[in-house]
Amino acid sequence: MADRVIVNTSINGEEATLLCEPRQTLLEVLREGLRLTGTKEGCSNGNCGACNVLLDGVLVNSCLVLAVEAEGRSVTTIEGIALPEGLHPLQQKFLEHAALQCGICTPGFIISAKALLEENPSPTEEEVRFWLAGNLCRCTGYDKIVRAVLDTAEAAPSVGSFGGETP
Amino acid sequence: MTLTRDKKGVAGKAPYKVIGTRPLRPDGADKVTGKAVYGADVHLPAMLYGAMLRSPHAHARISSIDTSEAERVPGVKAVVTAADLPVIQDILTDLGEGVVNLRYTSNNVLAHDKVLYHGHAVAAVAATSTAIAEEAVKLIKVEYDLLPPVLDVLEAMKDDAPIILEDLRTTELGEKREGQTNIASHIQHRRGDLEQGFAAADIIVEREFRTGTVHQGYIEPHSAVGLYNDDGHVTVWCSTQGAFGIRNQVSELLKLPVSDVTVIPTEIGGGFGGKLGVYLEPVVALLSKKAGHRPVKMTMNRTEVLQATGPTSASYIRVKMGATRDGKLTAAEAYLAYDAGAFPGSPVGSAAVVILAPYKLDHLLIDGYDVIVNKPRSAAYRAPGGTNAAYASEAVIDELAKIIGMDPLEFRLKNAVTEGDRRADGPVYARIGFVETLHAAQEHPHYRAPLEGKHRGRGVASGFWNNWGGRSSVSASINPDGSVNLLEGSPDIGGTRASIAMQLAETMEIAYEDVHPRVVDTDSVGYNDATGGSRTTFGTGWAAYEVGLKLIDEMKRQAADLLEVDLESIAYENGIFSSNGDSLGFKEIAERIDESGHPVVASASVHPEEFGPGFGTHIVDVEVDPETGKVEILRYTAVQDVGKAIHPSYVEGQLHGGVAQGVGWALNEEYVYDDEGHLLNASFLDYRIPTALDLPMIDTVLVEVANPGHPFGVRGVGETPIVPPAGAVANAIYDAIGVRMTTLPMSPGTILEALWAQEES
């Protein structure tokens, strides 16, 4: 067993000190170490997007990031998306549009959509589809997911500034 | 769009107050905030972690297994092989979407004397971390004597094919035959006189089709936690479509009384038929027993999921149909050979039902063969066997219509089954809505819209699925605030907490928000068949209706006591109990339940048989790139008779999902094997399911032809929509480039080959 490494990072706005093996992915440490199991593992090689998180506001597959890379950086997971006063508009729109069936891919989609709307507050359907092409959903055929994201953007064009832990 | 053709269900009192609305799902907040606990999210004190050793070969005899070195690794607490499993006799069990032999299930869970496919489980380790378990697995030494594999269904049927299961004998039209074989069974449906039927035809079309192996592709890998407690009681937490089915299989495979096994279903991240059978569940229980009764968790990675679970059959299908010039089908013959993977049980039986189900035929012959090959054991996949079958028959229907010069929807209308017609395999249809879907498709703006541009085409196809009733139980109690707690045993994969709670609210004339549904474990509610066969909103919804009637009856008794009148004089309407001018609100009585000392509880169980088949008709526009062979879906419309849409958003969602999976099957998805039987594309990079960029918005038309066999007219909706897409896309490709595609997937390579062949001829 390799020597463990102390990693000082910020998770959903709270300082966190992690004891990690160098081989461990950020996904593994989030799920197994911190029990933040809202971030899902669907493929462990960057093809499904279920493990997406924001690292200093940038969308990443947490299965392709080593935990030690979080040193001095800020991580936002699905558990850090809701606002003090209630669900984030994206979360609310996903529910209103029935944009989830089984729900396993939903945290990854919401994280990806948040990153999209921060970069492009009023995307076209094509831009939403292109941005979300890194997230696999097997239940919905994407129709209601794309509508939920477009509707969020339309309802609140500046949704990017809605809370969450965006640095 | 929703087109209501029948105003009410049998016991319905339309217009409904709750049914047909679109409330938020009760489990919604948990699922958008990451709080919902899925299979891999379970964590118990003192938990160990497991890993599986899997076969690197497709077909080999195991001559020895040496686990001693693995057992010596610090942190390893237990190692198990098939030697730890009890010997199981032949026991047939119905998982809901197919009957399986539990002796084969035991052999599949851990290979006994032979490995039968690449990825077949051989041994498992439990350790203090996944990393240690994975390292220890590599130290298990297995000696194999390699055997020749057979992967192709027609090759496996030959007399000189390698034999996979030495004890397998063909069941030929119900009778066991002598001699070793890979053909598990041959079934047949026959009607009329084929020769006479084809003699009456002006045009006969016959074609052969091949379809590849595909996977359900749920995003959540299989995961299970097992605790074999010191008192002998086994508890399993797992992601499954049917907790009771898992309980029964674990009980049989470990030879434990069923009451010694509790299964706690977690949230489930997709199943589509692939999470009915056991894989990890008996193994984690065995590991827990050997590891000093500590809980053990095992989660597959994506490679394991693709190598060792799921897939549905590759197939060879031949279809011959005859028609008159005025568009009447005269005869049809179908031959279906489905590979079952390494153990019998392909869905060829339901395929043989689907293939000619939509059409009136006086003369027909259907032969179906269930054939084993060296691939993972096939599992149910959404309308099992239906997509392959309809791909073949709907292409031949399309070709006949084109030759006759008749609109393809008109051709289907001329031959469509209606109430009272006999299905190809025998049963007589009750009220069905196939014709209504054809009319709705004809009237849809999509079908009338001009389609311009080179290499663009439009196709249509129809599809049938029989659906299922199954057994459902629920329990319910009334809270002092007038809300109702509803305990269900049906795992919620796509919004069924909502659709079941809505039926209870409608029955009791209370608000949807006042129903609190919970999916509970196998000790906490009566038996429930799996969430599968498109049965949950139908069957468990029916149980909720029954329990609602009982709760109202019980509340009437309370009202009679409180009003001091005869029970018979109490009427209930709109949440008010009344008798001769006196009345009490539902909530008023509920508030007084505690003081009256008479809690209101009820339970109900149902086993409905009149589940009402579903029919769908799909329209698709495609563009084919003749340079690359890539097919783009430009526009898609799915029309379906859904009986009654309880929660229309989730019904639309079922149509969307079926179409998306069908399009993936049509264009991309396929297991790729080398000659030795190694699966070469066991990742989501190489086994490519559709992304958001591969699909347009999917328009849906919900045609509501009430099912007379359900209180609210519900029909199953989940499976029908995966039946037509491959045929519709193939017919659109023909319209675009004039080539009849006869293999699935219709990937760029196969399209290019077909185009080149067309140029040469």
Coordinates of N, CA and C in Angstrom, one line a residue, chain A:
Chain A
M1 N 0.9 -1.2 0.0 CA 0.0 0.0 0.0 C 0.9 1.2 0.0
A2 N 0.6 2.1 -1.0 CA 1.4 3.3 -1.1 C 1.2 4.2 0.1
D3 N 2.2 5.1 0.3 CA 2.0 6.1 1.4 C 0.8 7.0 1.1
R4 N 0.1 7.4 2.1 CA -1.0 8.2 1.9 C -0.6 9.7 1.8
V5 N -1.4 10.5 1.2 CA -1.1 11.9 1.0 C -2.2 12.7 1.6
I6 N -1.8 13.8 2.2 CA -2.9 14.7 2.7 C -3.2 15.7 1.6
V7 N -4.5 15.9 1.4 CA -4.9 16.8 0.3 C -5.9 17.8 1.0
N8 N -5.5 19.1 0.9 CA -6.3 20.2 1.4 C -7.1 20.8 0.2
T9 N -8.4 20.7 0.4 CA -9.3 21.1 -0.7 C -10.5 21.7 -0.2
S10 N -11.4 22.1 -1.0 CA -12.7 22.7 -0.6 C -13.8 21.9 -1.4
I11 N -14.7 21.4 -0.6 CA -15.8 20.6 -1.2 C -17.1 21.3 -0.9
N12 N -17.8 21.7 -1.9 CA -19.1 22.4 -1.8 C -19.0 23.6 -0.7
G13 N -17.9 24.3 -0.8 CA -17.7 25.5 0.0 C -17.1 25.3 1.4
E14 N -16.9 24.0 1.7 CA -16.3 23.7 3.1 C -14.9 23.2 2.9
E15 N -14.0 23.7 3.8 CA -12.6 23.2 3.8 C -12.7 21.7 4.1
A16 N -11.9 21.0 3.4 CA -11.8 19.5 3.7 C -10.3 19.1 3.6
T17 N -9.9 18.2 4.5 CA -8.6 17.6 4.5 C -8.8 16.1 4.3
L18 N -8.2 15.7 3.2 CA -8.4 14.3 2.8 C -7.2 13.5 2.9
L19 N -7.3 12.3 3.4 CA -6.1 11.4 3.4 C -6.3 10.4 2.3
C20 N -5.5 10.5 1.2 CA -5.8 9.7 0.0 C -4.6 8.9 -0.4
E21 N -4.8 7.8 -1.0 CA -3.8 7.1 -1.7 C -3.6 7.8 -3.1
P22 N -2.3 7.9 -3.5 CA -2.1 8.6 -4.7 C -2.8 8.0 -5.9
R23 N -3.2 6.7 -5.9 CA -3.9 6.1 -7.0 C -5.3 6.4 -7.0
Q24 N -5.9 7.0 -5.9 CA -7.3 7.1 -5.8 C -7.8 8.3 -6.7
T25 N -9.0 8.0 -7.4 CA -9.6 9.0 -8.2 C -10.4 10.0 -7.2
L26 N -10.7 11.1 -7.7 CA -11.5 12.1 -7.0 C -12.9 11.4 -6.8
L27 N -13.4 10.7 -7.8 CA -14.7 10.0 -7.6 C -14.6 9.0 -6.4
E28 N -13.6 8.3 -6.3 CA -13.5 7.3 -5.3 C -13.5 7.9 -3.9
V29 N -12.7 9.0 -3.8 CA -12.6 9.7 -2.5 C -13.9 10.4 -2.2
L30 N -14.6 11.0 -3.1 CA -15.9 11.6 -2.9 C -16.9 10.5 -2.3
R31 N -16.9 9.4 -3.0 CA -17.9 8.4 -2.7 C -17.6 7.6 -1.5
E32 N -16.3 7.1 -1.5 CA -16.0 6.1 -0.4 C -15.4 6.9 0.8
G33 N -14.7 7.9 0.6 CA -14.1 8.6 1.7 C -15.1 9.6 2.4
L34 N -15.7 10.4 1.6 CA -16.6 11.4 2.1 C -18.1 11.0 2.1
R35 N -18.4 9.8 1.5 CA -19.7 9.3 1.4 C -20.6 10.3 0.7
L36 N -20.1 11.1 -0.2 CA -20.9 12.0 -1.1 C -21.3 11.1 -2.3
T37 N -22.3 10.3 -2.1 CA -22.6 9.3 -3.1 C -23.6 9.8 -4.2
G38 N -23.9 11.1 -4.1 CA -24.7 11.7 -5.2 C -23.9 11.7 -6.5
T39 N -22.6 11.7 -6.5 CA -21.8 11.6 -7.7 C -21.7 10.1 -8.0
K40 N -22.2 9.7 -9.2 CA -22.3 8.3 -9.5 C -21.2 7.8 -10.4
E41 N -21.0 6.5 -10.3 CA -20.0 5.8 -11.2 C -20.8 5.0 -12.2
G42 N -20.6 5.3 -13.5 CA -21.3 4.5 -14.5 C -20.4 3.7 -15.4
C43 N -19.1 4.2 -15.5 CA -18.2 3.5 -16.4 C -16.8 3.6 -16.0
S44 N -16.4 4.5 -15.2 CA -15.1 4.7 -14.6 C -14.0 5.0 -15.7
N45 N -14.4 5.3 -16.9 CA -13.4 5.7 -17.9 C -13.8 6.9 -18.7
G46 N -14.7 7.8 -18.1 CA -14.9 9.1 -18.8 C -15.9 9.1 -19.9
N47 N -16.7 8.0 -20.1 CA -17.6 8.0 -21.2 C -19.1 8.2 -20.9
C48 N -19.4 8.3 -19.6 CA -20.9 8.4 -19.3 C -21.3 9.7 -18.6
G49 N -20.4 10.4 -18.0 CA -20.7 11.6 -17.3 C -21.4 11.6 -16.0
A50 N -21.7 10.4 -15.5 CA -22.5 10.2 -14.3 C -21.7 10.8 -13.1
C51 N -20.4 10.9 -13.2 CA -19.6 11.3 -12.1 C -19.1 12.7 -12.3
N52 N -19.8 13.5 -13.1 CA -19.3 14.9 -13.4 C -19.4 15.7 -12.1
V53 N -18.4 16.5 -11.9 CA -18.3 17.5 -10.9 C -17.7 18.8 -11.5
L54 N -17.7 19.8 -10.7 CA -17.0 21.1 -11.1 C -15.7 21.2 -10.3
L55 N -14.6 21.4 -11.0 CA -13.3 21.6 -10.3 C -12.9 23.0 -10.7
D56 N -12.9 23.9 -9.7 CA -12.7 25.3 -9.9 C -13.7 25.8 -11.0
G57 N -14.9 25.3 -10.9 CA -15.9 25.8 -11.9 C -15.9 25.1 -13.2
V58 N -14.9 24.3 -13.5 CA -14.7 23.6 -14.8 C -15.3 22.2 -14.7
L59 N -16.1 21.8 -15.7 CA -16.7 20.5 -15.7 C -15.6 19.4 -16.0
V60 N -15.6 18.4 -15.1 CA -14.7 17.3 -15.2 C -15.4 16.0 -14.9
N61 N -14.9 14.9 -15.5 CA -15.3 13.6 -15.1 C -14.4 13.2 -13.8
S62 N -15.1 13.1 -12.7 CA -14.3 12.9 -11.5 C -13.6 11.5 -11.5
C63 N -14.0 10.6 -12.4 CA -13.3 9.3 -12.5 C -12.0 9.5 -13.2
L64 N -11.8 10.6 -13.9 CA -10.5 10.8 -14.6 C -9.6 11.8 -13.9
V65 N -10.0 12.2 -12.7 CA -9.2 13.2 -11.9 C -8.7 12.4 -10.7
L66 N -7.4 12.6 -10.4 CA -6.9 12.0 -9.2 C -7.2 12.9 -8.0
A67 N -7.5 12.3 -6.9 CA -7.9 13.0 -5.7 C -6.8 14.0 -5.4
V68 N -5.5 13.7 -5.6 CA -4.5 14.6 -5.2 C -4.5 15.9 -6.1
E69 N -5.1 15.8 -7.2 CA -5.2 17.0 -8.1 C -6.2 18.0 -7.5
A70 N -7.0 17.6 -6.5 CA -7.9 18.6 -5.9 C -7.2 19.5 -4.9
E71 N -5.9 19.3 -4.7 CA -5.2 20.1 -3.7 C -5.3 21.6 -4.0
G72 N -5.8 22.3 -3.1 CA -5.9 23.8 -3.2 C -7.0 24.2 -4.2
R73 N -7.8 23.3 -4.5 CA -8.9 23.7 -5.5 C -10.2 23.5 -4.9
S74 N -11.2 23.9 -5.7 CA -12.6 23.9 -5.1 C -13.4 22.9 -6.0
V75 N -14.1 22.0 -5.3 CA -14.9 21.0 -5.9 C -16.4 21.2 -5.6
T76 N -17.2 21.2 -6.7 CA -18.7 21.3 -6.5 C -19.3 20.0 -6.9
T77 N -20.0 19.4 -6.1 CA -20.8 18.1 -6.4 C -22.3 18.4 -6.4
I78 N -23.0 17.4 -6.8 CA -24.5 17.6 -6.8 C -25.0 18.0 -5.4
E79 N -24.3 17.5 -4.4 CA -24.8 17.9 -3.0 C -24.6 19.4 -2.7
G80 N -23.9 20.1 -3.6 CA -23.6 21.5 -3.3 C -24.4 22.4 -4.3
I81 N -25.4 21.9 -5.0 CA -26.0 22.6 -6.0 C -27.3 23.4 -5.5
A82 N -28.0 22.7 -4.6 CA -29.3 23.3 -4.1 C -28.9 24.6 -3.3
L83 N -29.9 25.5 -3.3 CA -29.7 26.8 -2.7 C -30.3 26.7 -1.2
P84 N -29.9 27.6 -0.4 CA -30.4 27.6 1.0 C -31.9 27.7 1.0
E85 N -32.5 28.4 0.0 CA -34.0 28.5 0.0 C -34.7 27.4 -0.7
G86 N -33.9 26.5 -1.2 CA -34.6 25.4 -1.9 C -33.8 24.9 -3.1
L87 N -34.5 24.1 -4.0 CA -33.8 23.5 -5.1 C -33.3 24.6 -6.0
H88 N -32.2 24.3 -6.7 CA -31.6 25.1 -7.8 C -32.6 25.1 -8.9
P89 N -32.8 26.1 -9.7 CA -33.7 26.2 -10.8 C -33.6 24.9 -11.7
L90 N -32.4 24.5 -12.0 CA -32.2 23.3 -12.8 C -32.8 22.1 -12.2
Q91 N -32.6 21.9 -10.9 CA -33.2 20.8 -10.2 C -34.7 20.8 -10.3
Q92 N -35.3 22.0 -10.1 CA -36.7 22.2 -10.1 C -37.3 21.9 -11.5
K93 N -36.6 22.4 -12.6 CA -37.0 22.2 -13.9 C -36.9 20.7 -14.3
F94 N -35.9 20.1 -13.9 CA -35.8 18.6 -14.2 C -37.0 17.9 -13.6
L95 N -37.4 18.3 -12.4 CA -38.6 17.6 -11.8 C -39.9 18.0 -12.6
E96 N -40.0 19.3 -12.9 CA -41.3 19.7 -13.6 C -41.4 19.1 -15.0
H97 N -40.3 18.9 -15.7 CA -40.3 18.4 -17.0 C -40.2 16.8 -17.0
A98 N -40.2 16.2 -15.9 CA -40.1 14.8 -15.8 C -38.8 14.3 -16.6
A99 N -37.8 15.1 -16.4 CA -36.5 14.9 -17.1 C -35.7 13.7 -16.6
L100 N -36.2 13.0 -15.6 CA -35.5 11.8 -15.1 C -36.5 10.7 -15.0
Q101 N -36.0 9.5 -15.3 CA -36.8 8.3 -15.0 C -36.2 7.5 -13.9
C102 N -35.1 6.8 -14.2 CA -34.4 6.1 -13.0 C -33.6 7.1 -12.2
G103 N -33.1 8.1 -12.8 CA -32.4 9.2 -12.0 C -30.9 9.0 -11.7
I104 N -30.4 7.9 -12.2 CA -28.9 7.6 -11.9 C -28.0 8.6 -12.6
C105 N -28.4 9.1 -13.8 CA -27.6 10.0 -14.6 C -27.9 11.4 -14.2
T106 N -29.0 11.7 -13.4 CA -29.4 13.0 -13.2 C -28.4 14.0 -12.5
P107 N -27.7 13.5 -11.5 CA -26.7 14.4 -10.9 C -25.7 14.9 -11.9
G108 N -25.2 14.0 -12.7 CA -24.2 14.4 -13.7 C -24.8 15.3 -14.7
F109 N -26.0 15.1 -15.2 CA -26.6 16.0 -16.1 C -26.8 17.4 -15.5
I110 N -27.2 17.5 -14.2 CA -27.5 18.8 -13.6 C -26.2 19.5 -13.5
I111 N -25.1 18.8 -13.1 CA -23.8 19.5 -13.0 C -23.4 20.0 -14.4
S112 N -23.5 19.2 -15.4 CA -23.1 19.6 -16.8 C -23.9 20.8 -17.2
A113 N -25.2 20.7 -17.0 CA -26.1 21.8 -17.4 C -25.8 23.1 -16.7
K114 N -25.4 23.0 -15.4 CA -25.0 24.2 -14.7 C -23.8 24.8 -15.3
A115 N -22.8 24.0 -15.6 CA -21.6 24.5 -16.3 C -21.9 25.1 -17.6
L116 N -22.8 24.5 -18.3 CA -23.2 25.1 -19.6 C -23.8 26.5 -19.5
L117 N -24.8 26.6 -18.6 CA -25.5 27.8 -18.4 C -24.6 28.9 -17.8
E118 N -23.6 28.5 -17.1 CA -22.7 29.6 -16.6 C -21.9 30.1 -17.8
E119 N -21.6 29.3 -18.7 CA -20.8 29.7 -19.9 C -21.6 30.3 -20.9
N120 N -22.8 29.8 -21.1 CA -23.7 30.2 -22.2 C -25.1 30.3 -21.6
P121 N -25.6 31.5 -21.1 CA -26.8 31.5 -20.4 C -28.1 31.3 -21.3
S122 N -27.9 31.5 -22.6 CA -29.1 31.2 -23.4 C -28.7 30.4 -24.6
P123 N -28.5 29.1 -24.4 CA -28.0 28.2 -25.5 C -29.2 27.8 -26.4
T124 N -28.8 27.5 -27.6 CA -29.8 26.9 -28.5 C -30.0 25.4 -28.2
E125 N -31.0 24.8 -28.8 CA -31.2 23.3 -28.6 C -29.9 22.6 -29.0
E126 N -29.4 23.0 -30.2 CA -28.2 22.3 -30.7 C -27.0 22.4 -29.7
E127 N -26.9 23.6 -29.1 CA -25.8 23.8 -28.2 C -26.0 23.0 -26.9
V128 N -27.2 22.9 -26.5 CA -27.5 22.0 -25.3 C -27.1 20.6 -25.6
R129 N -27.6 20.1 -26.8 CA -27.3 18.7 -27.1 C -25.8 18.5 -27.3
F130 N -25.1 19.4 -27.9 CA -23.6 19.3 -28.0 C -23.0 19.2 -26.7
W131 N -23.3 20.1 -25.8 CA -22.7 20.2 -24.4 C -23.0 18.9 -23.6
L132 N -24.2 18.4 -23.8 CA -24.6 17.3 -22.9 C -24.3 15.9 -23.6
A133 N -23.6 16.0 -24.7 CA -23.3 14.7 -25.4 C -22.3 13.8 -24.6
G134 N -21.7 14.4 -23.6 CA -20.8 13.7 -22.7 C -21.5 13.0 -21.6
N135 N -22.8 13.2 -21.5 CA -23.6 12.5 -20.4 C -24.5 11.5 -21.1
L136 N -24.4 10.3 -20.6 CA -25.3 9.2 -21.2 C -26.6 9.1 -20.3
C137 N -27.7 9.0 -21.0 CA -29.0 8.7 -20.3 C -29.6 7.5 -21.1
R138 N -30.0 6.5 -20.5 CA -30.6 5.4 -21.2 C -32.1 5.4 -21.1
C139 N -32.7 6.2 -20.2 CA -34.1 6.1 -20.0 C -34.9 7.1 -20.9
T140 N -34.4 8.3 -21.0 CA -35.3 9.4 -21.4 C -35.3 9.8 -22.9
G141 N -34.3 9.3 -23.6 CA -34.1 9.7 -25.0 C -33.7 11.2 -25.1
Y142 N -33.4 11.8 -24.0 CA -32.9 13.2 -23.9 C -33.9 14.3 -24.1
D143 N -35.0 13.9 -24.7 CA -36.0 15.0 -25.0 C -36.4 15.9 -23.9
K144 N -36.8 15.3 -22.8 CA -37.2 16.1 -21.6 C -36.1 16.7 -20.9
I145 N -34.9 16.1 -21.0 CA -33.7 16.7 -20.4 C -33.3 18.0 -21.1
V146 N -33.3 17.9 -22.4 CA -33.0 19.1 -23.2 C -34.0 20.2 -23.0
R147 N -35.3 19.8 -22.9 CA -36.3 20.8 -22.7 C -36.2 21.5 -21.3
A148 N -35.8 20.7 -20.3 CA -35.6 21.2 -18.9 C -34.5 22.2 -18.9
V149 N -33.4 22.0 -19.6 CA -32.3 22.9 -19.6 C -32.7 24.2 -20.4
L150 N -33.3 24.0 -21.5 CA -33.7 25.2 -22.3 C -34.7 26.0 -21.5
D151 N -35.6 25.4 -20.8 CA -36.6 26.1 -20.0 C -36.0 26.8 -18.8
T152 N -35.0 26.2 -18.2 CA -34.3 26.9 -17.1 C -33.6 28.2 -17.6
A153 N -33.0 28.0 -18.8 CA -32.3 29.2 -19.4 C -33.3 30.3 -19.7
E154 N -34.5 29.9 -20.2 CA -35.5 30.9 -20.6 C -36.1 31.6 -19.4
A155 N -36.3 30.8 -18.3 CA -36.9 31.3 -17.1 C -36.0 32.3 -16.4
A156 N -34.7 32.0 -16.4 CA -33.8 32.8 -15.6 C -32.5 32.9 -16.4
P157 N -32.4 33.8 -17.3 CA -31.2 33.8 -18.2 C -29.9 33.9 -17.5
S158 N -29.9 34.4 -16.2 CA -28.6 34.5 -15.5 C -28.5 33.4 -14.5
V159 N -29.0 32.2 -14.8 CA -29.0 31.1 -13.9 C -27.6 30.7 -13.4
G160 N -26.6 31.1 -14.2 CA -25.3 30.8 -13.8 C -24.9 31.4 -12.4
S161 N -25.6 32.5 -12.1 CA -25.2 33.2 -10.9 C -26.1 32.7 -9.7
F162 N -27.0 31.7 -10.0 CA -27.8 31.2 -8.9 C -26.9 30.3 -8.0
G163 N -26.4 30.8 -7.0 CA -25.8 30.0 -5.9 C -24.9 28.9 -6.4
G164 N -24.9 27.8 -5.6 CA -23.9 26.8 -5.8 C -22.6 27.3 -5.4
E165 N -21.5 26.5 -5.6 CA -20.2 26.9 -5.1 C -19.3 27.3 -6.3
T166 N -19.7 28.3 -7.0 CA -19.0 28.7 -8.2 C -17.9 29.7 -7.7
P167 N -16.7 29.4 -7.9 CA -15.7 30.4 -7.5 C -15.7 31.7 -8.3

